[in-house]
Amino acid sequence: MTIPSQFTEPAQSSEPSAGETMTTAIPEELVQSPSLEAKATAGAPAPVISVQNLWKVFGANADGVPRSEELRALPRKELKQRTGCVAAVCDLSFDVAPGEVFVVMGLSGSGKSTLVRCLTRLIEPTAGRVLFKGDDILQANERSLRELRRHNIAMVFQHFGLLPHRRVADNVSYGLEIRGAGKKERSQRAAEVIDLVGLSGYESSFPDQLSGGMQQRVGLARALAGDPEVLLFDEPFSALDPLIRRDMQNEVIRLHHEVGKTMVFITHDLSEALKLGDRILIMRDGRLVQVGTGAELVGAPADDYVRDFVREVPRSHVLTLRWIMRPVQPDDQLDGPEFGPEVVVREAVRAVLESERPIKVVEDGRLLGVVGNAEILAVVAES
Amino acid sequence: MTSIALVRTGIRPFRGAIVTALLLVWLVGFTVLHGQDTLALGAADTTPLHGRLNDLNDAVGANRNSNPLFLYFFNEIRLVVDQLTTFISSLVSQPAFGRPVPLIGWLGVVALVGFGSWALGNLKVGLLAAAGFTFMGLQGLWQQSMDTFALTLSAVLVALLVGIPLGIWAGVSDRVNRIVTPVLDFMQTMPTFVYLAPLTLVFLIGPASAVIATLIYAAPPVIRIAAHGIRQSPKETLEAAQSLGATRSQTLRQVMLPLAKRTIVIGVNQTIMAALSMVTIAALIDAPGLGRVVLRSLQSLDVGTAFNAGLSIVIMAIVFDRVTTAASVRVERARRTTSRIPARVRKVALLVGGAVTAVCLYLSYTFVWAAEFPTDFDVGSPISRAASAVTDWAQLHLSALTSDFKELVTNSLLNPFQSLLTDSPWWLLFAVLVGIAAVAGSVRTAVTTALCLALIVGTGLWFDAMTTLAATLVATVAVMALGLVLGVWMGRSVRVDRVIRPVLDAAQTMPSFVYLVPFVALFAASRFTGIAAAVVYAAPVAIKIIADGIAAVSPTTMEAATAAGSSSWQVITKVQLPMSLGTLALAMNQGLIYVLSMVVVGGLVGGGALGYDVVAGFRQNALFGKGLAAGLAIVLLGIMLDRITQSVASRAQATTDHVRH
Ligand SMILES: Nc1ncnc2c1ncn2[C@@H]1O[C@H](COP(=O)(O)OP(=O)(O)OP(=O)(O)O)[C@@H](O)[C@H]1O
Ligand SMILES: [Mg+2]
């Protein structure tokens, strides 16, 4: 499921030693810097969605805020005091690679919902660019925007947003109906996706006859019915109770395996983020704090905010061997078992503890470092 | 518990002191200056303004067919409405197309109404409708009932034709909503009565005016409720449709309208009820039908006949209400196949019913026995005789009780209070009222009040207006007392609520006119009769609002108070009432508006004052201007009372909110 992220690989050779903070948050200038874009096009597939310097400001004269050098820099609170405007999303930039599950995380009010709605202009952004496969969505006219929503990007909502007067099958095929598909095609496709999300047998139920988890499956099926390239999720499972939530998370993982869609997933639940996300973007007060894989956030939090966020996470479940290995020392005996650098610590614990010698971390035949009992115990003890 | 302490401190004592001081000044002024500058005007006297309004009426009459505004606008409207009304009347109530009878006779109407109610609602309401209409005929009031039915139908058709699209528009567009809402708010504070005079000025007296007045009065509920229904569509569902690429019209048709359908049907219900109420009152401007029977027999104090007609109106109201309610339930359930009767069975049954109805229609078109309601079974006379007998008995045996009560209230409460208002110099009362408005509300409230009062002085009807105000205030005090007792009782006990609420709901669907009938029976024609009717008419609204407010006090707070050892009485007076201050003020606001609208109707049965002026204006050409001015004075009183109580309500609401958080 994991597709390597192109932009944020941890510094490979320099070991992350204690005391030295590693900042993996991409400086915003870097994202637009030609060199990086060039790298993206050369080395990896072009991003499906590219967000560049996106702003959403609520209030009168909102347009003025991103334009003014002075106002741009103000923290949200001061801006509110000075102008009465609320900056929900400030100068945000990131790319989403094809097939990636990109998670946006932040506390309540940090602007996540606003951000995800700006992607298809359910909320009109104030400034910036949102490129979908290279075309700027913000320049699209009403018609092509509608086409984009009908065919390319679909969304799943926190409170499902189902139509209570329609049966499950009609809810699922509503998107197809809107774009003028025939009845036969609609019912056929609806049956397919209903089966895909495991709701067979409920086609003719009404939404309020279903449990919350099942309703969200309907929401999921509705989004999948139009076979979009990108799925957006706005906290889809936070209205569900924990067990159902876990079911649904597994469902999303399964679907991602089966249909391989690009997903942008909003959540405020870190364990959900770590479970689903290839990469995670952390927001605070509308601004980007850090983007990176789960291991990067845990191993090298950009600041105290992120550190606080990830404090409760069992590090051994997230960190990979790359993060804890140490350089080879002359007296190391190098005949222990070999592991890849992306193996999660937890999975290597047994091997390390059972082996007499440190294990070797090897990538493409190159020995990157070794992991011994001391390193393992340091991580396990911490979590 | 801190919350309770907060309610009782604050700035209220200070305001209370000022109000008390103002009242004292008034009392002193009244004693000293009693009878001076009262601006009294004899019943048949008029002012120059009234004369000018008469001239205006004459001028309009003379230029009705030459002035372009009339020629191309008002007369056109009148013509269209008139044609619609004539057409519908010719179907069910008036001889037409060269026939001595309407196109559809009684059998056809009963079958059609029953079948239609069944199709829109369910079999039960279908039978109810058929039985109800038959009963009206059995009372010997078929013709009049059909006139009322036809007028109501015409007005409702137009009101819905205009109101539903407008409501949907206001639901979709914030700007339209902002424009429409204050207009509707204003229209809703106006008593039914005052629509009539200005309309006759423009549209003449008769059924067309009645229908226009009715549709103006009846359209606001459906506009407001439809807009509300559309606005209520869950935001996320709309977003979901939008995110799937739905166009605006697709969203409206496939999401908003289906979701709002049930609410809109409730709006239709309200519109129909308002229309029936207005159509009966429009008897004052010569609308035919049951209202006219009530009006005539009230004037001749023929309680028996008034009771017949009133009963028919009540039955029609019940039928309309039940059928539309059943229809809204059907709308809700239409999407479910979980109904007890399988859809196919119902469809077949409806087909058969439709065929039977068609046969009845044909019979009633062709045969006299099915066209003219048979007079063989007359249940009207026995009922009317019984009603008269009960009235006579009551007046004979209860008169000690009723007239004592009447005298007591009249002499000890009404007369002194009325005298206080009417015999004070107008400028003193003016100043006191503006002062109270300023203290109770805000500077803006005071300005509005001053403006309203100044205009009332201008209408030349200050004295009458103060008489009406006195009656209104006395009745409102009674309404609030009733509201507090029953409202608190209901708010504190779900069981009591479940028993009383349906009664109140039913009372609210009754047209205001019929409230007069039993009170005339009990108290004969007098000022008191109108006030008593107004109290009963306005009480349900106030009781319901107060009950809801009391029931809404958070259970946690109640638990805390009980845990602190409060008795029930303490919980009521120290927690529930203080925490529902906003609701109480709202109940008073609504109570006042309802009372005012009924008190003026009381002008018909000896209430005198503004209500009488309006009625006299319809009867005598020379008093037309005065009647118009009286209508204006009623509106001004209404605005004033509404503004003052609303600002009190919003202030109280603010305190309560402050406390609740
Ligand atoms: N229509 C609006 N008008 C004004 N301010 C808004 C509007 N919508 C959102 N905001 C503000 O923008 C900020 C971000 O809101 P948003 O809903 O995007 O947060 P969120 O991260 O999704 O929070 P949650 O986790 O609670 O859903 C908040 O401070 C909110 O008050
Ligand atoms: Mg949100």
mmCIF file with all atom_site columns, C-alpha atoms in Angstrom, chain B residues 414-575:
data_model
loop_
_atom_site.group_PDB
_atom_site.id
_atom_site.type_symbol
_atom_site.label_atom_id
_atom_site.label_alt_id
_atom_site.label_comp_id
_atom_site.label_asym_id
_atom_site.label_entity_id
_atom_site.label_seq_id
_atom_site.pdbx_PDB_ins_code
_atom_site.Cartn_x
_atom_site.Cartn_y
_atom_site.Cartn_z
_atom_site.occupancy
_atom_site.B_iso_or_equiv
_atom_site.pdbx_formal_charge
_atom_site.auth_seq_id
_atom_site.auth_comp_id
_atom_site.auth_asym_id
_atom_site.auth_atom_id
_atom_site.pdbx_PDB_model_num
ATOM 1   C CA . LEU B 1 414 ? -62.179 47.106 33.487 1.00 0.00 ? 414 LEU B CA 1
ATOM 2   C CA . ASN B 1 415 ? -63.904 50.392 34.230 1.00 0.00 ? 415 ASN B CA 1
ATOM 3   C CA . PRO B 1 416 ? -61.305 51.901 36.521 1.00 0.00 ? 416 PRO B CA 1
ATOM 4   C CA . PHE B 1 417 ? -58.484 50.850 34.248 1.00 0.00 ? 417 PHE B CA 1
ATOM 5   C CA . GLN B 1 418 ? -60.243 52.071 31.144 1.00 0.00 ? 418 GLN B CA 1
ATOM 6   C CA . SER B 1 419 ? -61.005 55.346 32.837 1.00 0.00 ? 419 SER B CA 1
ATOM 7   C CA . LEU B 1 420 ? -57.380 55.666 33.822 1.00 0.00 ? 420 LEU B CA 1
ATOM 8   C CA . LEU B 1 421 ? -56.401 55.345 30.176 1.00 0.00 ? 421 LEU B CA 1
ATOM 9   C CA . THR B 1 422 ? -59.195 57.306 28.564 1.00 0.00 ? 422 THR B CA 1
ATOM 10  C CA . ASP B 1 423 ? -59.773 60.095 31.076 1.00 0.00 ? 423 ASP B CA 1
ATOM 11  C CA . SER B 1 424 ? -56.144 61.061 31.515 1.00 0.00 ? 424 SER B CA 1
ATOM 12  C CA . PRO B 1 425 ? -54.985 63.974 29.407 1.00 0.00 ? 425 PRO B CA 1
ATOM 13  C CA . TRP B 1 426 ? -53.629 62.477 26.226 1.00 0.00 ? 426 TRP B CA 1
ATOM 14  C CA . TRP B 1 427 ? -50.254 64.156 26.585 1.00 0.00 ? 427 TRP B CA 1
ATOM 15  C CA . LEU B 1 428 ? -49.758 62.697 30.045 1.00 0.00 ? 428 LEU B CA 1
ATOM 16  C CA . LEU B 1 429 ? -50.473 59.163 28.900 1.00 0.00 ? 429 LEU B CA 1
ATOM 17  C CA . PHE B 1 430 ? -48.381 59.773 25.822 1.00 0.00 ? 430 PHE B CA 1
ATOM 18  C CA . ALA B 1 431 ? -45.400 60.730 27.955 1.00 0.00 ? 431 ALA B CA 1
ATOM 19  C CA . VAL B 1 432 ? -45.878 57.873 30.399 1.00 0.00 ? 432 VAL B CA 1
ATOM 20  C CA . LEU B 1 433 ? -46.152 55.253 27.643 1.00 0.00 ? 433 LEU B CA 1
ATOM 21  C CA . VAL B 1 434 ? -43.079 56.565 25.831 1.00 0.00 ? 434 VAL B CA 1
ATOM 22  C CA . GLY B 1 435 ? -41.235 56.599 29.143 1.00 0.00 ? 435 GLY B CA 1
ATOM 23  C CA . ILE B 1 436 ? -42.177 52.995 29.876 1.00 0.00 ? 436 ILE B CA 1
ATOM 24  C CA . ALA B 1 437 ? -41.141 51.976 26.380 1.00 0.00 ? 437 ALA B CA 1
ATOM 25  C CA . ALA B 1 438 ? -37.768 53.653 26.876 1.00 0.00 ? 438 ALA B CA 1
ATOM 26  C CA . VAL B 1 439 ? -37.155 51.959 30.203 1.00 0.00 ? 439 VAL B CA 1
ATOM 27  C CA . ALA B 1 440 ? -38.515 48.543 29.295 1.00 0.00 ? 440 ALA B CA 1
ATOM 28  C CA . GLY B 1 441 ? -37.029 48.531 25.816 1.00 0.00 ? 441 GLY B CA 1
ATOM 29  C CA . SER B 1 442 ? -34.548 50.890 24.287 1.00 0.00 ? 442 SER B CA 1
ATOM 30  C CA . VAL B 1 443 ? -34.382 54.375 22.843 1.00 0.00 ? 443 VAL B CA 1
ATOM 31  C CA . ARG B 1 444 ? -35.463 52.902 19.539 1.00 0.00 ? 444 ARG B CA 1
ATOM 32  C CA . THR B 1 445 ? -38.529 51.333 21.120 1.00 0.00 ? 445 THR B CA 1
ATOM 33  C CA . ALA B 1 446 ? -39.377 54.686 22.661 1.00 0.00 ? 446 ALA B CA 1
ATOM 34  C CA . VAL B 1 447 ? -39.098 56.421 19.308 1.00 0.00 ? 447 VAL B CA 1
ATOM 35  C CA . THR B 1 448 ? -41.353 53.844 17.646 1.00 0.00 ? 448 THR B CA 1
ATOM 36  C CA . THR B 1 449 ? -43.851 54.151 20.470 1.00 0.00 ? 449 THR B CA 1
ATOM 37  C CA . ALA B 1 450 ? -43.874 57.959 20.274 1.00 0.00 ? 450 ALA B CA 1
ATOM 38  C CA . LEU B 1 451 ? -44.365 57.764 16.531 1.00 0.00 ? 451 LEU B CA 1
ATOM 39  C CA . CYS B 1 452 ? -47.251 55.295 16.814 1.00 0.00 ? 452 CYS B CA 1
ATOM 40  C CA . LEU B 1 453 ? -48.955 57.312 19.528 1.00 0.00 ? 453 LEU B CA 1
ATOM 41  C CA . ALA B 1 454 ? -48.537 60.570 17.617 1.00 0.00 ? 454 ALA B CA 1
ATOM 42  C CA . LEU B 1 455 ? -50.113 58.973 14.575 1.00 0.00 ? 455 LEU B CA 1
ATOM 43  C CA . ILE B 1 456 ? -52.952 57.642 16.712 1.00 0.00 ? 456 ILE B CA 1
ATOM 44  C CA . VAL B 1 457 ? -53.576 61.189 17.903 1.00 0.00 ? 457 VAL B CA 1
ATOM 45  C CA . GLY B 1 458 ? -53.525 62.133 14.249 1.00 0.00 ? 458 GLY B CA 1
ATOM 46  C CA . THR B 1 459 ? -56.222 59.603 13.365 1.00 0.00 ? 459 THR B CA 1
ATOM 47  C CA . GLY B 1 460 ? -58.537 61.528 15.695 1.00 0.00 ? 460 GLY B CA 1
ATOM 48  C CA . LEU B 1 461 ? -59.402 58.319 17.505 1.00 0.00 ? 461 LEU B CA 1
ATOM 49  C CA . TRP B 1 462 ? -57.230 58.622 20.603 1.00 0.00 ? 462 TRP B CA 1
ATOM 50  C CA . PHE B 1 463 ? -60.106 58.041 22.973 1.00 0.00 ? 463 PHE B CA 1
ATOM 51  C CA . ASP B 1 464 ? -61.334 54.928 21.176 1.00 0.00 ? 464 ASP B CA 1
ATOM 52  C CA . ALA B 1 465 ? -57.797 53.660 20.815 1.00 0.00 ? 465 ALA B CA 1
ATOM 53  C CA . MET B 1 466 ? -57.234 53.969 24.542 1.00 0.00 ? 466 MET B CA 1
ATOM 54  C CA . THR B 1 467 ? -60.497 52.130 25.211 1.00 0.00 ? 467 THR B CA 1
ATOM 55  C CA . THR B 1 468 ? -59.330 49.313 22.965 1.00 0.00 ? 468 THR B CA 1
ATOM 56  C CA . LEU B 1 469 ? -55.897 49.393 24.603 1.00 0.00 ? 469 LEU B CA 1
ATOM 57  C CA . ALA B 1 470 ? -57.483 49.086 28.039 1.00 0.00 ? 470 ALA B CA 1
ATOM 58  C CA . ALA B 1 471 ? -59.530 46.083 26.966 1.00 0.00 ? 471 ALA B CA 1
ATOM 59  C CA . THR B 1 472 ? -56.476 44.550 25.330 1.00 0.00 ? 472 THR B CA 1
ATOM 60  C CA . LEU B 1 473 ? -54.304 44.965 28.407 1.00 0.00 ? 473 LEU B CA 1
ATOM 61  C CA . VAL B 1 474 ? -56.927 43.606 30.772 1.00 0.00 ? 474 VAL B CA 1
ATOM 62  C CA . ALA B 1 475 ? -57.457 40.585 28.550 1.00 0.00 ? 475 ALA B CA 1
ATOM 63  C CA . THR B 1 476 ? -53.712 40.058 28.238 1.00 0.00 ? 476 THR B CA 1
ATOM 64  C CA . VAL B 1 477 ? -53.292 40.007 31.996 1.00 0.00 ? 477 VAL B CA 1
ATOM 65  C CA . ALA B 1 478 ? -55.918 37.272 32.138 1.00 0.00 ? 478 ALA B CA 1
ATOM 66  C CA . VAL B 1 479 ? -54.228 35.412 29.296 1.00 0.00 ? 479 VAL B CA 1
ATOM 67  C CA . MET B 1 480 ? -50.887 35.533 31.064 1.00 0.00 ? 480 MET B CA 1
ATOM 68  C CA . ALA B 1 481 ? -52.447 34.344 34.315 1.00 0.00 ? 481 ALA B CA 1
ATOM 69  C CA . LEU B 1 482 ? -54.020 31.406 32.496 1.00 0.00 ? 482 LEU B CA 1
ATOM 70  C CA . GLY B 1 483 ? -50.814 30.843 30.601 1.00 0.00 ? 483 GLY B CA 1
ATOM 71  C CA . LEU B 1 484 ? -48.726 30.748 33.738 1.00 0.00 ? 484 LEU B CA 1
ATOM 72  C CA . VAL B 1 485 ? -50.962 28.339 35.585 1.00 0.00 ? 485 VAL B CA 1
ATOM 73  C CA . LEU B 1 486 ? -51.589 25.914 32.743 1.00 0.00 ? 486 LEU B CA 1
ATOM 74  C CA . GLY B 1 487 ? -48.200 26.443 31.097 1.00 0.00 ? 487 GLY B CA 1
ATOM 75  C CA . VAL B 1 488 ? -46.253 25.672 34.261 1.00 0.00 ? 488 VAL B CA 1
ATOM 76  C CA . TRP B 1 489 ? -48.437 22.698 34.925 1.00 0.00 ? 489 TRP B CA 1
ATOM 77  C CA . MET B 1 490 ? -47.909 21.348 31.428 1.00 0.00 ? 490 MET B CA 1
ATOM 78  C CA . GLY B 1 491 ? -44.217 22.196 31.417 1.00 0.00 ? 491 GLY B CA 1
ATOM 79  C CA . ARG B 1 492 ? -43.679 20.240 34.592 1.00 0.00 ? 492 ARG B CA 1
ATOM 80  C CA . SER B 1 493 ? -45.640 17.154 33.682 1.00 0.00 ? 493 SER B CA 1
ATOM 81  C CA . VAL B 1 494 ? -45.487 15.324 30.405 1.00 0.00 ? 494 VAL B CA 1
ATOM 82  C CA . ARG B 1 495 ? -48.762 13.619 31.216 1.00 0.00 ? 495 ARG B CA 1
ATOM 83  C CA . VAL B 1 496 ? -50.658 16.852 31.670 1.00 0.00 ? 496 VAL B CA 1
ATOM 84  C CA . ASP B 1 497 ? -49.066 18.155 28.506 1.00 0.00 ? 497 ASP B CA 1
ATOM 85  C CA . ARG B 1 498 ? -50.254 15.141 26.594 1.00 0.00 ? 498 ARG B CA 1
ATOM 86  C CA . VAL B 1 499 ? -53.835 15.721 27.717 1.00 0.00 ? 499 VAL B CA 1
ATOM 87  C CA . ILE B 1 500 ? -54.055 19.485 27.307 1.00 0.00 ? 500 ILE B CA 1
ATOM 88  C CA . ARG B 1 501 ? -51.998 20.068 24.187 1.00 0.00 ? 501 ARG B CA 1
ATOM 89  C CA . PRO B 1 502 ? -54.394 18.472 21.685 1.00 0.00 ? 502 PRO B CA 1
ATOM 90  C CA . VAL B 1 503 ? -57.200 20.623 23.067 1.00 0.00 ? 503 VAL B CA 1
ATOM 91  C CA . LEU B 1 504 ? -55.102 23.742 22.588 1.00 0.00 ? 504 LEU B CA 1
ATOM 92  C CA . ASP B 1 505 ? -54.095 22.659 19.108 1.00 0.00 ? 505 ASP B CA 1
ATOM 93  C CA . ALA B 1 506 ? -57.736 22.158 18.187 1.00 0.00 ? 506 ALA B CA 1
ATOM 94  C CA . ALA B 1 507 ? -58.675 25.519 19.691 1.00 0.00 ? 507 ALA B CA 1
ATOM 95  C CA . GLN B 1 508 ? -56.029 27.203 17.582 1.00 0.00 ? 508 GLN B CA 1
ATOM 96  C CA . THR B 1 509 ? -57.482 25.922 14.347 1.00 0.00 ? 509 THR B CA 1
ATOM 97  C CA . MET B 1 510 ? -60.846 27.571 15.034 1.00 0.00 ? 510 MET B CA 1
ATOM 98  C CA . PRO B 1 511 ? -61.597 30.759 13.147 1.00 0.00 ? 511 PRO B CA 1
ATOM 99  C CA . SER B 1 512 ? -61.714 33.712 15.526 1.00 0.00 ? 512 SER B CA 1
ATOM 100 C CA . PHE B 1 513 ? -65.282 34.513 14.568 1.00 0.00 ? 513 PHE B CA 1
ATOM 101 C CA . VAL B 1 514 ? -66.843 31.451 16.112 1.00 0.00 ? 514 VAL B CA 1
ATOM 102 C CA . TYR B 1 515 ? -65.327 32.214 19.506 1.00 0.00 ? 515 TYR B CA 1
ATOM 103 C CA . LEU B 1 516 ? -67.857 34.963 19.871 1.00 0.00 ? 516 LEU B CA 1
ATOM 104 C CA . VAL B 1 517 ? -70.863 32.699 19.686 1.00 0.00 ? 517 VAL B CA 1
ATOM 105 C CA . PRO B 1 518 ? -70.685 30.908 23.057 1.00 0.00 ? 518 PRO B CA 1
ATOM 106 C CA . PHE B 1 519 ? -69.683 34.093 24.828 1.00 0.00 ? 519 PHE B CA 1
ATOM 107 C CA . VAL B 1 520 ? -72.607 36.005 23.454 1.00 0.00 ? 520 VAL B CA 1
ATOM 108 C CA . ALA B 1 521 ? -74.743 33.134 24.681 1.00 0.00 ? 521 ALA B CA 1
ATOM 109 C CA . LEU B 1 522 ? -73.291 33.422 28.158 1.00 0.00 ? 522 LEU B CA 1
ATOM 110 C CA . PHE B 1 523 ? -72.744 37.119 28.609 1.00 0.00 ? 523 PHE B CA 1
ATOM 111 C CA . ALA B 1 524 ? -75.048 38.730 26.016 1.00 0.00 ? 524 ALA B CA 1
ATOM 112 C CA . ALA B 1 525 ? -73.606 41.624 24.027 1.00 0.00 ? 525 ALA B CA 1
ATOM 113 C CA . SER B 1 526 ? -71.215 43.760 26.046 1.00 0.00 ? 526 SER B CA 1
ATOM 114 C CA . ARG B 1 527 ? -67.655 44.964 26.297 1.00 0.00 ? 527 ARG B CA 1
ATOM 115 C CA . PHE B 1 528 ? -66.924 42.069 28.595 1.00 0.00 ? 528 PHE B CA 1
ATOM 116 C CA . THR B 1 529 ? -68.064 39.500 25.988 1.00 0.00 ? 529 THR B CA 1
ATOM 117 C CA . GLY B 1 530 ? -65.402 40.536 23.520 1.00 0.00 ? 530 GLY B CA 1
ATOM 118 C CA . ILE B 1 531 ? -62.750 40.510 26.202 1.00 0.00 ? 531 ILE B CA 1
ATOM 119 C CA . ALA B 1 532 ? -63.731 37.062 27.452 1.00 0.00 ? 532 ALA B CA 1
ATOM 120 C CA . ALA B 1 533 ? -63.675 35.722 23.903 1.00 0.00 ? 533 ALA B CA 1
ATOM 121 C CA . ALA B 1 534 ? -60.271 37.342 23.378 1.00 0.00 ? 534 ALA B CA 1
ATOM 122 C CA . VAL B 1 535 ? -58.875 35.673 26.491 1.00 0.00 ? 535 VAL B CA 1
ATOM 123 C CA . VAL B 1 536 ? -59.999 32.246 25.366 1.00 0.00 ? 536 VAL B CA 1
ATOM 124 C CA . TYR B 1 537 ? -58.835 32.905 21.826 1.00 0.00 ? 537 TYR B CA 1
ATOM 125 C CA . ALA B 1 538 ? -55.361 34.031 22.862 1.00 0.00 ? 538 ALA B CA 1
ATOM 126 C CA . ALA B 1 539 ? -54.768 31.665 25.761 1.00 0.00 ? 539 ALA B CA 1
ATOM 127 C CA . PRO B 1 540 ? -53.742 28.552 23.787 1.00 0.00 ? 540 PRO B CA 1
ATOM 128 C CA . VAL B 1 541 ? -50.823 30.304 22.131 1.00 0.00 ? 541 VAL B CA 1
ATOM 129 C CA . ALA B 1 542 ? -49.529 31.744 25.404 1.00 0.00 ? 542 ALA B CA 1
ATOM 130 C CA . ILE B 1 543 ? -49.997 28.495 27.297 1.00 0.00 ? 543 ILE B CA 1
ATOM 131 C CA . LYS B 1 544 ? -48.100 26.517 24.688 1.00 0.00 ? 544 LYS B CA 1
ATOM 132 C CA . ILE B 1 545 ? -45.195 28.941 24.569 1.00 0.00 ? 545 ILE B CA 1
ATOM 133 C CA . ILE B 1 546 ? -44.878 29.016 28.341 1.00 0.00 ? 546 ILE B CA 1
ATOM 134 C CA . ALA B 1 547 ? -45.155 25.234 28.621 1.00 0.00 ? 547 ALA B CA 1
ATOM 135 C CA . ASP B 1 548 ? -42.379 24.800 26.074 1.00 0.00 ? 548 ASP B CA 1
ATOM 136 C CA . GLY B 1 549 ? -40.205 27.320 27.873 1.00 0.00 ? 549 GLY B CA 1
ATOM 137 C CA . ILE B 1 550 ? -40.667 25.641 31.229 1.00 0.00 ? 550 ILE B CA 1
ATOM 138 C CA . ALA B 1 551 ? -40.052 22.224 29.754 1.00 0.00 ? 551 ALA B CA 1
ATOM 139 C CA . ALA B 1 552 ? -36.853 23.493 28.157 1.00 0.00 ? 552 ALA B CA 1
ATOM 140 C CA . VAL B 1 553 ? -35.168 24.395 31.443 1.00 0.00 ? 553 VAL B CA 1
ATOM 141 C CA . SER B 1 554 ? -32.238 22.044 31.627 1.00 0.00 ? 554 SER B CA 1
ATOM 142 C CA . PRO B 1 555 ? -32.866 18.968 33.763 1.00 0.00 ? 555 PRO B CA 1
ATOM 143 C CA . THR B 1 556 ? -29.423 19.335 35.298 1.00 0.00 ? 556 THR B CA 1
ATOM 144 C CA . THR B 1 557 ? -30.288 22.729 36.731 1.00 0.00 ? 557 THR B CA 1
ATOM 145 C CA . MET B 1 558 ? -33.552 21.338 38.068 1.00 0.00 ? 558 MET B CA 1
ATOM 146 C CA . GLU B 1 559 ? -31.733 18.423 39.619 1.00 0.00 ? 559 GLU B CA 1
ATOM 147 C CA . ALA B 1 560 ? -29.265 20.772 41.221 1.00 0.00 ? 560 ALA B CA 1
ATOM 148 C CA . ALA B 1 561 ? -32.083 22.859 42.671 1.00 0.00 ? 561 ALA B CA 1
ATOM 149 C CA . THR B 1 562 ? -33.897 19.798 43.954 1.00 0.00 ? 562 THR B CA 1
ATOM 150 C CA . ALA B 1 563 ? -30.698 18.402 45.389 1.00 0.00 ? 563 ALA B CA 1
ATOM 151 C CA . ALA B 1 564 ? -30.233 21.684 47.246 1.00 0.00 ? 564 ALA B CA 1
ATOM 152 C CA . GLY B 1 565 ? -33.522 20.968 48.964 1.00 0.00 ? 565 GLY B CA 1
ATOM 153 C CA . SER B 1 566 ? -35.876 23.325 47.130 1.00 0.00 ? 566 SER B CA 1
ATOM 154 C CA . SER B 1 567 ? -39.594 22.692 47.379 1.00 0.00 ? 567 SER B CA 1
ATOM 155 C CA . SER B 1 568 ? -41.647 22.448 44.189 1.00 0.00 ? 568 SER B CA 1
ATOM 156 C CA . TRP B 1 569 ? -42.839 25.983 44.685 1.00 0.00 ? 569 TRP B CA 1
ATOM 157 C CA . GLN B 1 570 ? -39.273 27.182 45.108 1.00 0.00 ? 570 GLN B CA 1
ATOM 158 C CA . VAL B 1 571 ? -38.180 25.307 42.019 1.00 0.00 ? 571 VAL B CA 1
ATOM 159 C CA . ILE B 1 572 ? -40.956 26.983 40.041 1.00 0.00 ? 572 ILE B CA 1
ATOM 160 C CA . THR B 1 573 ? -40.449 30.504 41.294 1.00 0.00 ? 573 THR B CA 1
ATOM 161 C CA . LYS B 1 574 ? -36.698 30.524 41.700 1.00 0.00 ? 574 LYS B CA 1
ATOM 162 C CA . VAL B 1 575 ? -35.520 28.330 38.862 1.00 0.00 ? 575 VAL B CA 1
#
